[in-house]
PDB file of C-alpha atoms in Angstrom:
ATOM      1  CA  UNK A  44       0.016  -0.005  -0.034  1.00  0.00           C
ATOM      2  CA  UNK A  45       2.738   2.376   0.797  1.00  0.00           C
ATOM      3  CA  UNK A  46       4.602   1.665  -2.393  1.00  0.00           C
ATOM      4  CA  UNK A  47       1.319   2.659  -4.393  1.00  0.00           C
ATOM      5  CA  UNK A  48       0.728   5.541  -2.152  1.00  0.00           C
ATOM      6  CA  UNK A  49       4.274   7.101  -2.687  1.00  0.00           C
ATOM      7  CA  UNK A  50       5.353   5.543  -5.950  1.00  0.00           C
ATOM      8  CA  UNK A  51       6.157   8.051  -8.692  1.00  0.00           C
ATOM      9  CA  UNK A  52       3.875   6.615 -11.206  1.00  0.00           C
ATOM     10  CA  UNK A  53       0.849   6.772  -8.727  1.00  0.00           C
ATOM     11  CA  UNK A  54       1.770  10.361  -7.672  1.00  0.00           C
ATOM     12  CA  UNK A  55       1.583  11.534 -11.400  1.00  0.00           C
ATOM     13  CA  UNK A  56      -1.679   9.549 -12.036  1.00  0.00           C
ATOM     14  CA  UNK A  57      -2.940  11.638  -9.111  1.00  0.00           C
ATOM     15  CA  UNK A  58      -1.872  14.670 -10.609  1.00  0.00           C
ATOM     16  CA  UNK A  59      -3.431  14.019 -13.832  1.00  0.00           C
ATOM     17  CA  UNK A  60      -6.611  13.001 -11.993  1.00  0.00           C
ATOM     18  CA  UNK A  61      -6.792  16.264  -9.949  1.00  0.00           C
ATOM     19  CA  UNK A  62      -6.249  18.384 -13.201  1.00  0.00           C
ATOM     20  CA  UNK A  63      -8.967  16.399 -14.874  1.00  0.00           C
ATOM     21  CA  UNK A  64     -11.758  17.011 -11.826  1.00  0.00           C
ATOM     22  CA  UNK A  65     -10.616  20.495 -11.616  1.00  0.00           C
ATOM     23  CA  UNK A  66     -11.183  21.065 -15.206  1.00  0.00           C
ATOM     24  CA  UNK A  67     -14.751  19.556 -15.177  1.00  0.00           C
ATOM     25  CA  UNK A  68     -18.106  22.045 -14.855  1.00  0.00           C
ATOM     26  CA  UNK A  69     -18.282  21.086 -11.077  1.00  0.00           C
ATOM     27  CA  UNK A  70     -18.090  24.044  -9.045  1.00  0.00           C
ATOM     28  CA  UNK A  71     -18.630  22.882  -5.473  1.00  0.00           C
ATOM     29  CA  UNK A  72     -16.343  20.335  -3.516  1.00  0.00           C
ATOM     30  CA  UNK A  73     -19.045  17.959  -3.465  1.00  0.00           C
ATOM     31  CA  UNK A  74     -19.892  17.940  -7.129  1.00  0.00           C
ATOM     32  CA  UNK A  75     -16.027  17.362  -7.650  1.00  0.00           C
ATOM     33  CA  UNK A  76     -15.715  14.702  -5.223  1.00  0.00           C
ATOM     34  CA  UNK A  77     -18.779  12.869  -6.892  1.00  0.00           C
ATOM     35  CA  UNK A  78     -16.825  13.347 -10.457  1.00  0.00           C
ATOM     36  CA  UNK A  79     -13.612  12.019  -8.729  1.00  0.00           C
ATOM     37  CA  UNK A  80     -15.369   8.946  -7.547  1.00  0.00           C
ATOM     38  CA  UNK A  81     -17.467   8.185 -10.525  1.00  0.00           C
ATOM     39  CA  UNK A  82     -14.211   8.755 -12.686  1.00  0.00           C
ATOM     40  CA  UNK A  83     -11.914   6.454 -10.651  1.00  0.00           C
ATOM     41  CA  UNK A  84     -14.488   3.892  -9.290  1.00  0.00           C
ATOM     42  CA  UNK A  85     -17.466   3.849 -11.670  1.00  0.00           C
ATOM     43  CA  UNK A  86     -19.908   4.678  -8.900  1.00  0.00           C
ATOM     44  CA  UNK A  87     -21.012   7.377  -6.831  1.00  0.00           C
ATOM     45  CA  UNK A  88     -19.678   7.950  -3.216  1.00  0.00           C
ATOM     46  CA  UNK A  89     -21.903   7.010  -0.158  1.00  0.00           C
ATOM     47  CA  UNK A  90     -23.174   9.770   2.109  1.00  0.00           C
ATOM     48  CA  UNK A  91     -20.379   8.690   4.688  1.00  0.00           C
ATOM     49  CA  UNK A  92     -17.634   8.452   2.191  1.00  0.00           C
ATOM     50  CA  UNK A  93     -18.621  11.775   0.680  1.00  0.00           C
ATOM     51  CA  UNK A  94     -18.535  13.224   4.238  1.00  0.00           C
ATOM     52  CA  UNK A  95     -15.158  11.896   5.129  1.00  0.00           C
ATOM     53  CA  UNK A  96     -13.788  12.939   1.646  1.00  0.00           C
ATOM     54  CA  UNK A  97     -15.271  16.381   2.214  1.00  0.00           C
ATOM     55  CA  UNK A  98     -13.501  16.486   5.724  1.00  0.00           C
ATOM     56  CA  UNK A  99     -10.295  15.706   3.971  1.00  0.00           C
ATOM     57  CA  UNK A 100     -10.538  18.306   1.295  1.00  0.00           C
ATOM     58  CA  UNK A 101     -11.200  21.022   4.219  1.00  0.00           C
ATOM     59  CA  UNK A 102      -8.160  19.646   6.293  1.00  0.00           C
ATOM     60  CA  UNK A 103      -5.905  19.642   3.445  1.00  0.00           C
ATOM     61  CA  UNK A 104      -6.710  23.023   2.192  1.00  0.00           C
ATOM     62  CA  UNK A 105      -5.990  24.466   5.781  1.00  0.00           C
ATOM     63  CA  UNK A 106      -2.727  22.501   5.902  1.00  0.00           C
ATOM     64  CA  UNK A 107      -1.551  23.798   2.316  1.00  0.00           C
ATOM     65  CA  UNK A 108      -2.904  27.287   3.234  1.00  0.00           C
ATOM     66  CA  UNK A 109      -0.421  27.303   6.405  1.00  0.00           C
ATOM     67  CA  UNK A 110       2.499  25.809   4.516  1.00  0.00           C
ATOM     68  CA  UNK A 111       2.520  26.992   0.558  1.00  0.00           C
ATOM     69  CA  UNK A 112       5.884  25.278   0.146  1.00  0.00           C
ATOM     70  CA  UNK A 113       4.374  21.914   0.772  1.00  0.00           C
ATOM     71  CA  UNK A 114       1.589  22.734  -1.950  1.00  0.00           C
ATOM     72  CA  UNK A 115       4.436  23.814  -4.226  1.00  0.00           C
ATOM     73  CA  UNK A 116       6.113  20.427  -3.270  1.00  0.00           C
ATOM     74  CA  UNK A 117       2.946  18.295  -4.111  1.00  0.00           C
ATOM     75  CA  UNK A 118       2.149  20.248  -7.399  1.00  0.00           C
ATOM     76  CA  UNK A 119       5.564  20.181  -8.721  1.00  0.00           C
ATOM     77  CA  UNK A 120       5.109  22.584 -11.186  1.00  0.00           C
ATOM     78  CA  UNK A 121       2.165  20.849 -12.896  1.00  0.00           C
ATOM     79  CA  UNK A 122      -1.035  22.748 -11.341  1.00  0.00           C
ATOM     80  CA  UNK A 123      -3.305  24.101 -14.130  1.00  0.00           C
ATOM     81  CA  UNK A 124      -2.564  27.532 -15.119  1.00  0.00           C
ATOM     82  CA  UNK A 125      -6.247  28.550 -13.687  1.00  0.00           C
ATOM     83  CA  UNK A 126      -5.816  26.870 -10.367  1.00  0.00           C
ATOM     84  CA  UNK A 127      -3.689  27.841  -7.176  1.00  0.00           C
ATOM     85  CA  UNK A 128      -1.300  25.498  -5.948  1.00  0.00           C
ATOM     86  CA  UNK A 129      -3.192  25.183  -2.540  1.00  0.00           C
ATOM     87  CA  UNK A 130      -6.366  24.131  -4.592  1.00  0.00           C
ATOM     88  CA  UNK A 131      -4.395  21.638  -6.828  1.00  0.00           C
ATOM     89  CA  UNK A 132      -2.295  20.071  -3.891  1.00  0.00           C
ATOM     90  CA  UNK A 133      -5.586  19.576  -1.946  1.00  0.00           C
ATOM     91  CA  UNK A 134      -7.105  17.598  -4.830  1.00  0.00           C
ATOM     92  CA  UNK A 135      -4.066  15.895  -5.493  1.00  0.00           C
ATOM     93  CA  UNK A 136      -4.156  14.360  -2.019  1.00  0.00           C
ATOM     94  CA  UNK A 137      -8.066  13.352  -2.510  1.00  0.00           C
ATOM     95  CA  UNK A 138      -7.098  11.844  -5.756  1.00  0.00           C
ATOM     96  CA  UNK A 139      -4.362   9.875  -4.019  1.00  0.00           C
ATOM     97  CA  UNK A 140      -6.582   8.627  -1.549  1.00  0.00           C
ATOM     98  CA  UNK A 141      -9.165   7.339  -4.292  1.00  0.00           C
ATOM     99  CA  UNK A 142      -6.388   5.878  -6.416  1.00  0.00           C
ATOM    100  CA  UNK A 143      -4.866   4.053  -3.340  1.00  0.00           C
ATOM    101  CA  UNK A 144      -8.321   2.300  -2.484  1.00  0.00           C
ATOM    102  CA  UNK A 145      -8.258  -1.538  -2.905  1.00  0.00           C
ATOM    103  CA  UNK A 146     -11.650  -0.970  -4.963  1.00  0.00           C
ATOM    104  CA  UNK A 147      -9.522   0.908  -7.439  1.00  0.00           C
ATOM    105  CA  UNK A 148      -6.446  -1.195  -7.524  1.00  0.00           C
ATOM    106  CA  UNK A 149      -8.019  -4.790  -7.424  1.00  0.00           C
ATOM    107  CA  UNK A 150     -10.645  -6.300  -9.811  1.00  0.00           C
ATOM    108  CA  UNK A 151     -12.885  -9.136  -8.511  1.00  0.00           C
TER     109      UNK A 151
END
């Protein structure tokens, strides 16, 4: 699990996924989280999953707002031009969480 979470390929995939989600017409965090989940898991998140993911988004925004250098480190200059490094880094973290789920990695 840690190899997947920290592997360069998965981090790059999370950056690309975050950019894709941020480029959609979704305006709210909830809409973007539904888009992220549908894109990666082919289903909508449950109410509890959505609540947990919204908490993650809120907490990560706070972390990156208080530590802009960390946000830039996560982004690695790959943030879309119309998106702040804090916002992009927040969505990269959310994407990494979804991409590291067993449901995403394994097929039954």
